[in-house]
Amino acid sequence: MFGASIGRAGQRIIDAMVRWLAHGHINPNILTVVGVAINVGSGLLFGMGQFFWAGIVLIVANLFDMLDGQLARMSGRVTSFGGFLDSSLDRLSDMVVFVGLMVFYARDTEFHSTLNVFLAGAGLMGSVMVSYASARAEIIIPKCDVGFLRRPERVVLFIIGALSTRPSSHNFFANRMPAVLWVLAIGSYWTFAHRMYHTWIEVNKTEISQPSPAEIASSESTTADIRPKTTLAHKAG
């Protein structure tokens, strides 16, 4: 109940912001571009090791990501290009954060870790493949958004890893970014595999429900054989 109350309060704030933006005739695509620009700033902060502030900036950036879609629907500006722009820049937003983490862990500091560089790179490739699998699958099936590690979950994990970073702390819950990278690396490929399997199942269902070319040809041939006989029967009667 407490969580639901927070969610409703947050949604009311977002709705008020969307109404204000709609009243000001703000183009949703501008919010999309501003959001990705802020995300680039977050990636730079990750690269410099300013994890806490990178997490704060990431929260602000994804507020814009929530607003643009709702603004487009409220103002009646939902367009095919707007959806394409939003989807494309979301991929860029993901990648700049991963690259920032790779730069940080590759630097010659006490936090240098080849393993973490590898995990960030693997997570980057996995996140791209998850998005690509969905986009490619939805050409042949209606929807492919299955899997537990989609973009919102990735963003939340980044924020948790960033805000928990306290280099001098030995608390169990501090400095969780390496654990986050493990989850992102493994979870992304699991989600990618899930989408591949889901698409295979859905395509097979479609192919089974549709008659094969041979069955169509056989049906047409049978119909052609019956028509003359039916006509002759009518004439004889």
PDB file of N, CA and C in Angstrom, residues 32-44 58 61-62 65 84-100 124 127-128 131 151 154-155 158:
ATOM      1  N   THR A  32      13.277  14.260 -25.951  1.00  0.00           N
ATOM      2  CA  THR A  32      14.069  13.060 -26.251  1.00  0.00           C
ATOM      3  C   THR A  32      15.543  13.411 -26.436  1.00  0.00           C
ATOM      4  N   VAL A  33      15.811  14.460 -27.206  1.00  0.00           N
ATOM      5  CA  VAL A  33      17.193  14.872 -27.469  1.00  0.00           C
ATOM      6  C   VAL A  33      17.852  15.395 -26.196  1.00  0.00           C
ATOM      7  N   VAL A  34      17.110  16.178 -25.401  1.00  0.00           N
ATOM      8  CA  VAL A  34      17.661  16.686 -24.139  1.00  0.00           C
ATOM      9  C   VAL A  34      17.986  15.518 -23.204  1.00  0.00           C
ATOM     10  N   GLY A  35      17.105  14.542 -23.161  1.00  0.00           N
ATOM     11  CA  GLY A  35      17.340  13.379 -22.298  1.00  0.00           C
ATOM     12  C   GLY A  35      18.611  12.637 -22.655  1.00  0.00           C
ATOM     13  N   VAL A  36      18.854  12.422 -23.948  1.00  0.00           N
ATOM     14  CA  VAL A  36      20.059  11.700 -24.344  1.00  0.00           C
ATOM     15  C   VAL A  36      21.304  12.547 -24.101  1.00  0.00           C
ATOM     16  N   ALA A  37      21.197  13.877 -24.229  1.00  0.00           N
ATOM     17  CA  ALA A  37      22.335  14.750 -23.946  1.00  0.00           C
ATOM     18  C   ALA A  37      22.715  14.664 -22.465  1.00  0.00           C
ATOM     19  N   ILE A  38      21.707  14.626 -21.597  1.00  0.00           N
ATOM     20  CA  ILE A  38      21.978  14.480 -20.156  1.00  0.00           C
ATOM     21  C   ILE A  38      22.589  13.114 -19.871  1.00  0.00           C
ATOM     22  N   ASN A  39      22.114  12.092 -20.595  1.00  0.00           N
ATOM     23  CA  ASN A  39      22.686  10.748 -20.429  1.00  0.00           C
ATOM     24  C   ASN A  39      24.161  10.719 -20.814  1.00  0.00           C
ATOM     25  N   VAL A  40      24.540  11.470 -21.838  1.00  0.00           N
ATOM     26  CA  VAL A  40      25.954  11.562 -22.217  1.00  0.00           C
ATOM     27  C   VAL A  40      26.760  12.151 -21.059  1.00  0.00           C
ATOM     28  N   GLY A  41      26.173  13.158 -20.402  1.00  0.00           N
ATOM     29  CA  GLY A  41      26.834  13.725 -19.223  1.00  0.00           C
ATOM     30  C   GLY A  41      27.014  12.694 -18.124  1.00  0.00           C
ATOM     31  N   SER A  42      26.016  11.835 -17.957  1.00  0.00           N
ATOM     32  CA  SER A  42      26.119  10.759 -16.970  1.00  0.00           C
ATOM     33  C   SER A  42      27.263   9.811 -17.325  1.00  0.00           C
ATOM     34  N   GLY A  43      27.382   9.472 -18.624  1.00  0.00           N
ATOM     35  CA  GLY A  43      28.481   8.601 -19.054  1.00  0.00           C
ATOM     36  C   GLY A  43      29.838   9.218 -18.784  1.00  0.00           C
ATOM     37  N   LEU A  44      29.959  10.530 -19.000  1.00  0.00           N
ATOM     38  CA  LEU A  44      31.225  11.220 -18.711  1.00  0.00           C
ATOM     39  C   LEU A  44      31.554  11.166 -17.226  1.00  0.00           C
ATOM     40  N   LEU A  58      21.635  10.434 -14.082  1.00  0.00           N
ATOM     41  CA  LEU A  58      20.914   9.378 -14.789  1.00  0.00           C
ATOM     42  C   LEU A  58      19.426   9.405 -14.434  1.00  0.00           C
ATOM     43  N   ALA A  61      17.956  12.311 -16.372  1.00  0.00           N
ATOM     44  CA  ALA A  61      17.880  11.987 -17.803  1.00  0.00           C
ATOM     45  C   ALA A  61      16.694  11.093 -18.092  1.00  0.00           C
ATOM     46  N   ASN A  62      16.442  10.121 -17.236  1.00  0.00           N
ATOM     47  CA  ASN A  62      15.347   9.191 -17.492  1.00  0.00           C
ATOM     48  C   ASN A  62      13.992   9.767 -17.118  1.00  0.00           C
ATOM     49  N   ASP A  65      12.995  10.866 -20.348  1.00  0.00           N
ATOM     50  CA  ASP A  65      12.611   9.708 -21.147  1.00  0.00           C
ATOM     51  C   ASP A  65      11.170   9.297 -20.851  1.00  0.00           C
ATOM     52  N   PHE A  84      10.720   6.229 -33.724  1.00  0.00           N
ATOM     53  CA  PHE A  84      12.038   5.807 -34.214  1.00  0.00           C
ATOM     54  C   PHE A  84      13.152   6.576 -33.510  1.00  0.00           C
ATOM     55  N   LEU A  85      12.973   7.893 -33.365  1.00  0.00           N
ATOM     56  CA  LEU A  85      13.988   8.722 -32.710  1.00  0.00           C
ATOM     57  C   LEU A  85      14.177   8.309 -31.258  1.00  0.00           C
ATOM     58  N   ASP A  86      13.069   8.097 -30.562  1.00  0.00           N
ATOM     59  CA  ASP A  86      13.129   7.718 -29.149  1.00  0.00           C
ATOM     60  C   ASP A  86      13.842   6.384 -28.977  1.00  0.00           C
ATOM     61  N   SER A  87      13.478   5.404 -29.802  1.00  0.00           N
ATOM     62  CA  SER A  87      14.081   4.077 -29.713  1.00  0.00           C
ATOM     63  C   SER A  87      15.581   4.118 -30.025  1.00  0.00           C
ATOM     64  N   SER A  88      15.944   4.877 -31.058  1.00  0.00           N
ATOM     65  CA  SER A  88      17.353   4.956 -31.462  1.00  0.00           C
ATOM     66  C   SER A  88      18.204   5.631 -30.386  1.00  0.00           C
ATOM     67  N   LEU A  89      17.718   6.745 -29.847  1.00  0.00           N
ATOM     68  CA  LEU A  89      18.496   7.470 -28.852  1.00  0.00           C
ATOM     69  C   LEU A  89      18.536   6.738 -27.511  1.00  0.00           C
ATOM     70  N   ASP A  90      17.533   5.908 -27.234  1.00  0.00           N
ATOM     71  CA  ASP A  90      17.593   5.059 -26.033  1.00  0.00           C
ATOM     72  C   ASP A  90      18.793   4.120 -26.107  1.00  0.00           C
ATOM     73  N   ARG A  91      19.047   3.571 -27.289  1.00  0.00           N
ATOM     74  CA  ARG A  91      20.201   2.681 -27.452  1.00  0.00           C
ATOM     75  C   ARG A  91      21.501   3.449 -27.187  1.00  0.00           C
ATOM     76  N   LEU A  92      21.576   4.678 -27.709  1.00  0.00           N
ATOM     77  CA  LEU A  92      22.762   5.503 -27.495  1.00  0.00           C
ATOM     78  C   LEU A  92      22.941   5.812 -26.014  1.00  0.00           C
ATOM     79  N   SER A  93      21.839   6.099 -25.322  1.00  0.00           N
ATOM     80  CA  SER A  93      21.899   6.397 -23.889  1.00  0.00           C
ATOM     81  C   SER A  93      22.463   5.219 -23.105  1.00  0.00           C
ATOM     82  N   ASP A  94      22.041   4.019 -23.454  1.00  0.00           N
ATOM     83  CA  ASP A  94      22.582   2.819 -22.799  1.00  0.00           C
ATOM     84  C   ASP A  94      24.083   2.694 -23.032  1.00  0.00           C
ATOM     85  N   MET A  95      24.484   2.880 -24.293  1.00  0.00           N
ATOM     86  CA  MET A  95      25.875   2.628 -24.657  1.00  0.00           C
ATOM     87  C   MET A  95      26.842   3.617 -24.015  1.00  0.00           C
ATOM     88  N   VAL A  96      26.441   4.895 -23.891  1.00  0.00           N
ATOM     89  CA  VAL A  96      27.374   5.867 -23.311  1.00  0.00           C
ATOM     90  C   VAL A  96      27.653   5.550 -21.839  1.00  0.00           C
ATOM     91  N   VAL A  97      26.665   5.011 -21.136  1.00  0.00           N
ATOM     92  CA  VAL A  97      26.882   4.630 -19.732  1.00  0.00           C
ATOM     93  C   VAL A  97      27.850   3.455 -19.654  1.00  0.00           C
ATOM     94  N   PHE A  98      27.636   2.445 -20.494  1.00  0.00           N
ATOM     95  CA  PHE A  98      28.554   1.298 -20.511  1.00  0.00           C
ATOM     96  C   PHE A  98      29.971   1.740 -20.868  1.00  0.00           C
ATOM     97  N   VAL A  99      30.090   2.606 -21.869  1.00  0.00           N
ATOM     98  CA  VAL A  99      31.422   3.061 -22.276  1.00  0.00           C
ATOM     99  C   VAL A  99      32.080   3.850 -21.148  1.00  0.00           C
ATOM    100  N   GLY A 100      31.307   4.679 -20.447  1.00  0.00           N
ATOM    101  CA  GLY A 100      31.852   5.411 -19.303  1.00  0.00           C
ATOM    102  C   GLY A 100      32.411   4.474 -18.240  1.00  0.00           C
ATOM    103  N   LEU A 124      27.228  -4.267 -22.653  1.00  0.00           N
ATOM    104  CA  LEU A 124      26.908  -3.366 -23.763  1.00  0.00           C
ATOM    105  C   LEU A 124      26.442  -4.168 -24.979  1.00  0.00           C
ATOM    106  N   SER A 127      22.996  -5.761 -24.289  1.00  0.00           N
ATOM    107  CA  SER A 127      21.866  -4.814 -24.317  1.00  0.00           C
ATOM    108  C   SER A 127      21.503  -4.442 -25.750  1.00  0.00           C
ATOM    109  N   VAL A 128      22.516  -4.303 -26.609  1.00  0.00           N
ATOM    110  CA  VAL A 128      22.256  -4.001 -28.020  1.00  0.00           C
ATOM    111  C   VAL A 128      21.529  -5.173 -28.682  1.00  0.00           C
ATOM    112  N   SER A 131      17.804  -5.328 -27.718  1.00  0.00           N
ATOM    113  CA  SER A 131      17.014  -4.343 -28.463  1.00  0.00           C
ATOM    114  C   SER A 131      16.871  -4.748 -29.925  1.00  0.00           C
ATOM    115  N   ARG A 151      15.151  -2.363 -20.840  1.00  0.00           N
ATOM    116  CA  ARG A 151      15.846  -1.097 -20.583  1.00  0.00           C
ATOM    117  C   ARG A 151      15.514  -0.485 -19.219  1.00  0.00           C
ATOM    118  N   ARG A 154      17.573  -2.170 -16.665  1.00  0.00           N
ATOM    119  CA  ARG A 154      18.991  -1.822 -16.777  1.00  0.00           C
ATOM    120  C   ARG A 154      19.277  -0.467 -16.139  1.00  0.00           C
ATOM    121  N   VAL A 155      18.394   0.500 -16.398  1.00  0.00           N
ATOM    122  CA  VAL A 155      18.587   1.842 -15.837  1.00  0.00           C
ATOM    123  C   VAL A 155      18.542   1.798 -14.314  1.00  0.00           C
ATOM    124  N   PHE A 158      21.776   0.396 -13.017  1.00  0.00           N
ATOM    125  CA  PHE A 158      22.838   1.407 -13.089  1.00  0.00           C
ATOM    126  C   PHE A 158      22.730   2.400 -11.924  1.00  0.00           C
TER     127      PHE A 158
END
